PDB file of C-alpha atoms in Angstrom:
ATOM      1  CA  MET F1377     -46.960  11.695  45.342  1.00 49.00           C
ATOM      2  CA  SER F1378     -47.929  14.986  47.015  1.00 59.00           C
ATOM      3  CA  ALA F1379     -46.183  16.096  50.192  1.00 56.00           C
ATOM      4  CA  ASP F1380     -49.647  16.648  51.650  1.00 64.00           C
ATOM      5  CA  ASP F1381     -50.291  12.913  51.338  1.00 92.00           C
ATOM      6  CA  ILE F1382     -47.268  11.977  53.454  1.00 97.00           C
ATOM      7  CA  THR F1383     -47.399  11.583  57.232  1.00 98.00           C
ATOM      8  CA  VAL F1384     -44.645  10.126  59.411  1.00 98.00           C
ATOM      9  CA  VAL F1385     -45.387   8.545  62.779  1.00 98.00           C
ATOM     10  CA  HIS F1386     -42.329   7.869  64.941  1.00 98.00           C
ATOM     11  CA  LEU F1387     -42.736   5.195  67.599  1.00 98.00           C
ATOM     12  CA  MET F1388     -40.125   6.094  70.202  1.00 98.00           C
ATOM     13  CA  ARG F1389     -39.037   3.770  72.966  1.00 98.00           C
ATOM     14  CA  HIS F1390     -38.552   5.477  76.337  1.00 98.00           C
ATOM     15  CA  GLY F1391     -35.124   6.123  77.857  1.00 98.00           C
ATOM     16  CA  GLU F1392     -33.323   4.227  80.588  1.00 97.00           C
ATOM     17  CA  VAL F1393     -35.261   3.753  83.834  1.00 97.00           C
ATOM     18  CA  HIS F1394     -33.949   4.036  87.396  1.00 96.00           C
ATOM     19  CA  ASN F1395     -34.325   0.417  88.538  1.00 93.00           C
ATOM     20  CA  PRO F1396     -31.490  -0.555  90.894  1.00 91.00           C
ATOM     21  CA  ASP F1397     -33.241  -3.734  92.065  1.00 86.00           C
ATOM     22  CA  GLY F1398     -33.566  -5.136  88.537  1.00 86.00           C
ATOM     23  CA  VAL F1399     -37.341  -5.590  88.720  1.00 88.00           C
ATOM     24  CA  LEU F1400     -39.427  -6.362  85.643  1.00 86.00           C
ATOM     25  CA  TYR F1401     -41.618  -3.321  86.160  1.00 89.00           C
ATOM     26  CA  GLY F1402     -44.046  -3.798  83.269  1.00 89.00           C
ATOM     27  CA  ARG F1403     -47.133  -1.656  83.820  1.00 92.00           C
ATOM     28  CA  ARG F1404     -46.312  -0.808  87.433  1.00 93.00           C
ATOM     29  CA  ALA F1405     -46.368   2.829  88.428  1.00 93.00           C
ATOM     30  CA  GLY F1406     -43.480   4.584  90.123  1.00 94.00           C
ATOM     31  CA  TYR F1407     -40.640   3.824  87.698  1.00 96.00           C
ATOM     32  CA  HIS F1408     -39.043   7.011  86.410  1.00 98.00           C
ATOM     33  CA  LEU F1409     -36.219   7.807  84.025  1.00 98.00           C
ATOM     34  CA  SER F1410     -32.694   7.674  85.357  1.00 97.00           C
ATOM     35  CA  GLU F1411     -30.386  10.642  84.803  1.00 98.00           C
ATOM     36  CA  LEU F1412     -29.026   8.805  81.763  1.00 98.00           C
ATOM     37  CA  GLY F1413     -32.575   8.218  80.556  1.00 98.00           C
ATOM     38  CA  ARG F1414     -33.249  11.946  80.726  1.00 98.00           C
ATOM     39  CA  GLN F1415     -30.134  12.574  78.670  1.00 98.00           C
ATOM     40  CA  MET F1416     -31.452  10.102  76.092  1.00 98.00           C
ATOM     41  CA  ALA F1417     -34.802  11.906  75.944  1.00 98.00           C
ATOM     42  CA  ASP F1418     -33.069  15.263  75.488  1.00 98.00           C
ATOM     43  CA  ARG F1419     -30.854  13.823  72.760  1.00 98.00           C
ATOM     44  CA  VAL F1420     -33.844  12.598  70.752  1.00 98.00           C
ATOM     45  CA  ALA F1421     -35.622  15.920  71.240  1.00 98.00           C
ATOM     46  CA  GLU F1422     -32.557  17.650  69.761  1.00 98.00           C
ATOM     47  CA  HIS F1423     -32.495  15.132  66.904  1.00 98.00           C
ATOM     48  CA  LEU F1424     -36.132  15.872  66.058  1.00 98.00           C
ATOM     49  CA  ALA F1425     -35.914  19.645  66.579  1.00 98.00           C
ATOM     50  CA  GLY F1426     -35.806  20.391  62.862  1.00 96.00           C
ATOM     51  CA  ARG F1427     -38.587  17.960  61.938  1.00 98.00           C
ATOM     52  CA  ASP F1428     -42.189  18.899  61.198  1.00 98.00           C
ATOM     53  CA  VAL F1429     -43.602  17.379  64.408  1.00 98.00           C
ATOM     54  CA  THR F1430     -47.145  18.580  65.173  1.00 98.00           C
ATOM     55  CA  HIS F1431     -48.359  15.898  67.591  1.00 98.00           C
ATOM     56  CA  VAL F1432     -46.693  14.204  70.576  1.00 98.00           C
ATOM     57  CA  VAL F1433     -48.386  11.423  72.538  1.00 99.00           C
ATOM     58  CA  ALA F1434     -47.190   8.880  75.090  1.00 98.00           C
ATOM     59  CA  SER F1435     -48.080   5.803  77.069  1.00 98.00           C
ATOM     60  CA  PRO F1436     -49.534   6.734  80.470  1.00 98.00           C
ATOM     61  CA  LEU F1437     -46.554   5.225  82.326  1.00 98.00           C
ATOM     62  CA  GLU F1438     -44.146   7.707  83.924  1.00 98.00           C
ATOM     63  CA  ARG F1439     -41.082   6.646  81.953  1.00 98.00           C
ATOM     64  CA  ALA F1440     -42.880   7.247  78.656  1.00 98.00           C
ATOM     65  CA  GLN F1441     -44.368  10.568  79.731  1.00 98.00           C
ATOM     66  CA  GLU F1442     -40.964  11.796  80.918  1.00 98.00           C
ATOM     67  CA  THR F1443     -39.327  10.718  77.647  1.00 98.00           C
ATOM     68  CA  ALA F1444     -41.951  12.530  75.575  1.00 98.00           C
ATOM     69  CA  GLN F1445     -41.838  15.830  77.469  1.00 98.00           C
ATOM     70  CA  PRO F1446     -38.610  17.208  75.926  1.00 98.00           C
ATOM     71  CA  VAL F1447     -39.891  16.430  72.426  1.00 98.00           C
ATOM     72  CA  ALA F1448     -43.189  18.203  73.093  1.00 98.00           C
ATOM     73  CA  LYS F1449     -41.415  21.168  74.681  1.00 98.00           C
ATOM     74  CA  THR F1450     -38.986  21.545  71.780  1.00 98.00           C
ATOM     75  CA  HIS F1451     -41.909  21.873  69.373  1.00 98.00           C
ATOM     76  CA  GLY F1452     -44.109  23.983  71.651  1.00 98.00           C
ATOM     77  CA  LEU F1453     -46.741  21.265  71.847  1.00 98.00           C
ATOM     78  CA  GLY F1454     -48.922  19.821  74.559  1.00 98.00           C
ATOM     79  CA  LEU F1455     -48.395  16.174  75.477  1.00 98.00           C
ATOM     80  CA  ALA F1456     -51.286  13.807  74.816  1.00 98.00           C
ATOM     81  CA  THR F1457     -51.740  10.365  76.403  1.00 98.00           C
ATOM     82  CA  ASP F1458     -52.949   7.213  74.667  1.00 98.00           C
ATOM     83  CA  GLU F1459     -53.592   4.130  76.818  1.00 98.00           C
ATOM     84  CA  ARG F1460     -53.047   1.935  73.746  1.00 98.00           C
ATOM     85  CA  LEU F1461     -49.314   2.748  73.825  1.00 98.00           C
ATOM     86  CA  ILE F1462     -48.882   1.105  77.242  1.00 97.00           C
ATOM     87  CA  GLU F1463     -46.415  -1.712  77.986  1.00 95.00           C
ATOM     88  CA  ALA F1464     -47.512  -5.293  77.332  1.00 91.00           C
ATOM     89  CA  GLY F1465     -49.066  -7.092  80.285  1.00 80.00           C
ATOM     90  CA  ASN F1466     -46.766  -9.702  81.883  1.00 76.00           C
ATOM     91  CA  VAL F1467     -47.319 -12.173  84.741  1.00 66.00           C
ATOM     92  CA  PHE F1468     -43.723 -11.645  85.880  1.00 65.00           C
ATOM     93  CA  GLU F1469     -44.267  -7.976  86.771  1.00 72.00           C
ATOM     94  CA  GLY F1470     -42.632  -7.118  90.072  1.00 70.00           C
ATOM     95  CA  LYS F1471     -40.163 -10.010  89.908  1.00 65.00           C
ATOM     96  CA  THR F1472     -36.504 -10.169  88.995  1.00 69.00           C
ATOM     97  CA  PHE F1473     -35.966 -11.808  85.634  1.00 56.00           C
ATOM     98  CA  GLY F1474     -32.230 -11.984  85.019  1.00 54.00           C
ATOM     99  CA  VAL F1475     -30.163 -14.589  83.201  1.00 47.00           C
ATOM    100  CA  GLY F1476     -29.404 -17.494  85.559  1.00 47.00           C
ATOM    101  CA  ASP F1477     -31.302 -15.956  88.460  1.00 49.00           C
ATOM    102  CA  GLY F1478     -34.725 -14.647  89.401  1.00 52.00           C
ATOM    103  CA  ALA F1479     -38.137 -15.910  88.352  1.00 49.00           C
ATOM    104  CA  LEU F1480     -37.045 -18.458  85.737  1.00 51.00           C
ATOM    105  CA  ARG F1481     -35.393 -20.654  88.367  1.00 56.00           C
ATOM    106  CA  ARG F1482     -38.659 -21.200  90.247  1.00 54.00           C
ATOM    107  CA  PRO F1483     -40.710 -24.241  89.124  1.00 52.00           C
ATOM    108  CA  GLU F1484     -44.011 -22.549  89.990  1.00 53.00           C
ATOM    109  CA  ASN F1485     -43.368 -20.079  87.169  1.00 45.00           C
ATOM    110  CA  TRP F1486     -42.647 -22.638  84.475  1.00 38.00           C
ATOM    111  CA  LYS F1487     -46.346 -23.041  83.634  1.00 40.00           C
ATOM    112  CA  HIS F1488     -46.229 -19.514  82.221  1.00 42.00           C
ATOM    113  CA  LEU F1489     -43.540 -20.481  79.707  1.00 50.00           C
ATOM    114  CA  THR F1490     -45.410 -23.226  77.851  1.00 49.00           C
ATOM    115  CA  ASN F1491     -46.480 -21.308  74.750  1.00 49.00           C
ATOM    116  CA  PRO F1492     -44.087 -18.737  73.233  1.00 55.00           C
ATOM    117  CA  PHE F1493     -46.369 -18.275  70.224  1.00 50.00           C
ATOM    118  CA  ARG F1494     -49.214 -16.573  72.137  1.00 59.00           C
ATOM    119  CA  PRO F1495     -47.292 -15.872  74.526  1.00 63.00           C
ATOM    120  CA  SER F1496     -48.429 -17.729  77.648  1.00 56.00           C
ATOM    121  CA  TRP F1497     -46.713 -15.312  80.065  1.00 58.00           C
ATOM    122  CA  GLY F1498     -48.555 -12.174  79.077  1.00 81.00           C
ATOM    123  CA  GLU F1499     -50.701 -10.138  76.706  1.00 87.00           C
ATOM    124  CA  PRO F1500     -51.292 -11.982  73.410  1.00 90.00           C
ATOM    125  CA  TYR F1501     -49.249 -10.617  70.525  1.00 92.00           C
ATOM    126  CA  ILE F1502     -52.300 -10.108  68.328  1.00 94.00           C
ATOM    127  CA  GLU F1503     -53.927  -7.945  70.999  1.00 95.00           C
ATOM    128  CA  GLN F1504     -50.810  -5.785  71.064  1.00 96.00           C
ATOM    129  CA  VAL F1505     -51.021  -5.431  67.282  1.00 97.00           C
ATOM    130  CA  VAL F1506     -54.657  -4.301  67.417  1.00 97.00           C
ATOM    131  CA  ARG F1507     -54.131  -1.617  70.038  1.00 97.00           C
ATOM    132  CA  MET F1508     -50.825  -0.373  68.615  1.00 98.00           C
ATOM    133  CA  MET F1509     -52.227  -0.106  65.087  1.00 98.00           C
ATOM    134  CA  GLY F1510     -55.110   1.886  66.572  1.00 98.00           C
ATOM    135  CA  ALA F1511     -52.652   4.230  68.299  1.00 98.00           C
ATOM    136  CA  LEU F1512     -50.611   4.629  65.107  1.00 98.00           C
ATOM    137  CA  ASP F1513     -53.696   5.439  63.060  1.00 98.00           C
ATOM    138  CA  ALA F1514     -54.879   7.984  65.635  1.00 98.00           C
ATOM    139  CA  ALA F1515     -51.479   9.712  65.614  1.00 98.00           C
ATOM    140  CA  LYS F1516     -51.430   9.697  61.821  1.00 98.00           C
ATOM    141  CA  ASP F1517     -54.840  11.382  61.735  1.00 98.00           C
ATOM    142  CA  ALA F1518     -53.772  13.961  64.341  1.00 98.00           C
ATOM    143  CA  ALA F1519     -50.637  14.896  62.380  1.00 98.00           C
ATOM    144  CA  ARG F1520     -51.844  14.336  58.821  1.00 97.00           C
ATOM    145  CA  GLY F1521     -49.385  15.843  56.347  1.00 97.00           C
ATOM    146  CA  HIS F1522     -46.802  16.320  59.117  1.00 98.00           C
ATOM    147  CA  GLU F1523     -45.063  14.130  61.729  1.00 98.00           C
ATOM    148  CA  ALA F1524     -46.090  12.616  65.066  1.00 98.00           C
ATOM    149  CA  VAL F1525     -44.056  11.135  67.915  1.00 98.00           C
ATOM    150  CA  CYS F1526     -45.576   8.342  70.013  1.00 99.00           C
ATOM    151  CA  VAL F1527     -43.570   7.190  73.059  1.00 98.00           C
ATOM    152  CA  SER F1528     -44.171   3.557  73.942  1.00 98.00           C
ATOM    153  CA  HIS F1529     -42.312   0.412  75.062  1.00 97.00           C
ATOM    154  CA  GLN F1530     -40.030  -2.135  73.462  1.00 96.00           C
ATOM    155  CA  LEU F1531     -42.276  -5.152  73.015  1.00 95.00           C
ATOM    156  CA  PRO F1532     -45.364  -3.387  71.632  1.00 97.00           C
ATOM    157  CA  ILE F1533     -43.178  -1.386  69.240  1.00 98.00           C
ATOM    158  CA  TRP F1534     -41.381  -4.485  67.990  1.00 97.00           C
ATOM    159  CA  ILE F1535     -44.609  -6.470  67.635  1.00 96.00           C
ATOM    160  CA  VAL F1536     -46.409  -3.833  65.574  1.00 98.00           C
ATOM    161  CA  ARG F1537     -43.316  -3.374  63.395  1.00 98.00           C
ATOM    162  CA  SER F1538     -43.132  -7.135  62.859  1.00 97.00           C
ATOM    163  CA  PHE F1539     -46.801  -7.163  61.862  1.00 97.00           C
ATOM    164  CA  VAL F1540     -46.396  -4.300  59.389  1.00 98.00           C
ATOM    165  CA  GLU F1541     -43.288  -5.907  57.896  1.00 97.00           C
ATOM    166  CA  LYS F1542     -45.113  -9.250  57.679  1.00 95.00           C
ATOM    167  CA  ARG F1543     -42.846 -11.177  60.042  1.00 95.00           C
ATOM    168  CA  ARG F1544     -44.019 -13.782  62.528  1.00 92.00           C
ATOM    169  CA  LEU F1545     -44.913 -12.257  65.871  1.00 85.00           C
ATOM    170  CA  TRP F1546     -43.154 -14.789  68.102  1.00 79.00           C
ATOM    171  CA  HIS F1547     -39.434 -14.113  68.256  1.00 72.00           C
ATOM    172  CA  ASP F1548     -36.194 -14.167  70.249  1.00 78.00           C
ATOM    173  CA  PRO F1549     -36.340 -11.105  72.560  1.00 78.00           C
ATOM    174  CA  ARG F1550     -32.563 -10.712  72.257  1.00 81.00           C
ATOM    175  CA  ARG F1551     -32.978  -9.944  68.553  1.00 81.00           C
ATOM    176  CA  ARG F1552     -35.429  -7.052  68.827  1.00 89.00           C
ATOM    177  CA  GLN F1553     -34.182  -3.995  66.961  1.00 93.00           C
ATOM    178  CA  CYS F1554     -35.645  -1.505  69.401  1.00 95.00           C
ATOM    179  CA  THR F1555     -33.043  -0.120  71.761  1.00 96.00           C
ATOM    180  CA  LEU F1556     -33.643   2.555  74.400  1.00 97.00           C
ATOM    181  CA  ALA F1557     -34.726   5.936  72.977  1.00 98.00           C
ATOM    182  CA  SER F1558     -34.809   4.546  69.438  1.00 98.00           C
ATOM    183  CA  LEU F1559     -37.207   5.670  66.698  1.00 98.00           C
ATOM    184  CA  THR F1560     -39.202   3.216  64.602  1.00 98.00           C
ATOM    185  CA  SER F1561     -40.711   5.444  61.924  1.00 98.00           C
ATOM    186  CA  PHE F1562     -43.795   4.594  59.855  1.00 98.00           C
ATOM    187  CA  THR F1563     -44.335   6.630  56.693  1.00 98.00           C
ATOM    188  CA  TYR F1564     -47.914   6.843  55.466  1.00 98.00           C
ATOM    189  CA  GLN F1565     -49.137   7.818  52.032  1.00 97.00           C
ATOM    190  CA  GLY F1566     -52.688   8.771  52.787  1.00 97.00           C
ATOM    191  CA  ASP F1567     -53.869   6.023  55.129  1.00 97.00           C
ATOM    192  CA  ARG F1568     -51.445   3.358  53.920  1.00 97.00           C
ATOM    193  CA  ILE F1569     -48.047   2.577  55.426  1.00 98.00           C
ATOM    194  CA  VAL F1570     -45.498   2.619  52.611  1.00 98.00           C
ATOM    195  CA  SER F1571     -42.226   2.255  54.526  1.00 98.00           C
ATOM    196  CA  VAL F1572     -40.725   1.627  57.956  1.00 98.00           C
ATOM    197  CA  GLY F1573     -37.439   3.129  59.132  1.00 98.00           C
ATOM    198  CA  TYR F1574     -35.330   2.722  62.250  1.00 98.00           C
ATOM    199  CA  SER F1575     -32.770   4.983  63.916  1.00 97.00           C
ATOM    200  CA  GLU F1576     -30.931   5.321  67.239  1.00 97.00           C
ATOM    201  CA  PRO F1577     -30.222   9.012  67.915  1.00 98.00           C
ATOM    202  CA  ALA F1578     -28.961   8.224  71.442  1.00 97.00           C
ATOM    203  CA  ARG F1579     -27.044   5.037  70.625  1.00 96.00           C
ATOM    204  CA  ASP F1580     -23.798   6.253  72.199  1.00 96.00           C
ATOM    205  CA  LEU F1581     -25.629   6.661  75.527  1.00 97.00           C
ATOM    206  CA  VAL F1582     -27.108   3.151  75.597  1.00 95.00           C
ATOM    207  CA  PRO F1583     -25.322   0.569  77.819  1.00 90.00           C
ATOM    208  CA  ALA F1584     -23.696  -2.078  75.622  1.00 89.00           C
ATOM    209  CA  HIS F1585     -25.660  -4.997  77.097  1.00 84.00           C
ATOM    210  CA  LEU F1586     -28.950  -3.301  76.091  1.00 81.00           C
ATOM    211  CA  LEU F1587     -28.135  -2.902  72.395  1.00 81.00           C
ATOM    212  CA  ALA F1588     -29.904  -5.145  69.891  1.00 70.00           C
ATOM    213  CA  GLY F1589     -28.158  -8.499  69.541  1.00 64.00           C
ATOM    214  CA  ALA F1590     -25.994  -8.053  72.652  1.00 62.00           C
ATOM    215  CA  LYS F1591     -25.197 -11.175  74.636  1.00 61.00           C
ATOM    216  CA  PRO F1592     -27.104 -11.437  77.931  1.00 55.00           C
ATOM    217  CA  VAL F1593     -25.185 -10.627  81.107  1.00 56.00           C
ATOM    218  CA  LYS F1594     -26.006 -12.353  84.386  1.00 52.00           C
ATOM    219  CA  GLY F1595     -28.031 -10.003  86.557  1.00 50.00           C
ATOM    220  CA  LYS F1596     -28.648  -7.554  83.710  1.00 52.00           C
ATOM    221  CA  SER F1597     -31.761  -8.647  81.863  1.00 47.00           C
ATOM    222  CA  LYS F1598     -32.787  -6.692  78.787  1.00 46.00           C
ATOM    223  CA  ALA F1599     -36.382  -7.130  79.944  1.00 43.00           C
ATOM    224  CA  PHE F1600     -35.894  -4.534  82.685  1.00 48.00           C
ATOM    225  CA  GLY F1601     -35.959  -1.687  80.183  1.00 47.00           C
ATOM    226  CA  ALA F1602     -39.120  -2.754  78.426  1.00 58.00           C
TER     227      ALA F1602
END
């Protein structure tokens, strides 16, 4: 296996967002990184400083762009934007969605919860797979023989990883291994993915209730940091 045949594409989840009202912000504009989120972005940029990163691209949403900027700056690169890296669409955007409160208590919203396999409350999983695989392939081509960083959002990252690792796409959101500012890394040999890795360079900065597998806390939904 030649080193020239190997390309690594890191799917990075953005850092913590300033969201004091606990809104499920989804694709809404105007949600920026918190001070802690900026620390997370800087931490990952430091972690990747010695890597052979030649391409940095992000979702068009502010929180993703702001997370990607320190990585691009560290490597002296411009920041590209790919619409395919955007957050998954969700009918609950703009609503609170905590445990024991918010949108789930309202009967008018229950119709959106009838089919977890599609899912009925938002963008179909298979559509997320198609666009995310397209974004991964584009980043791989842009950084061929080197490494790329793509900043995206929790659900699309987890769905495309599940697809590549041949798991079912429907799942328990509490079990996603995709914490804030984490890296899900796809190694390509030529045009074929040969391995998937996962790391959390900013784990010590992540609030405990947002770590993978953490028990939900009333008023602190993991969905806020999607």
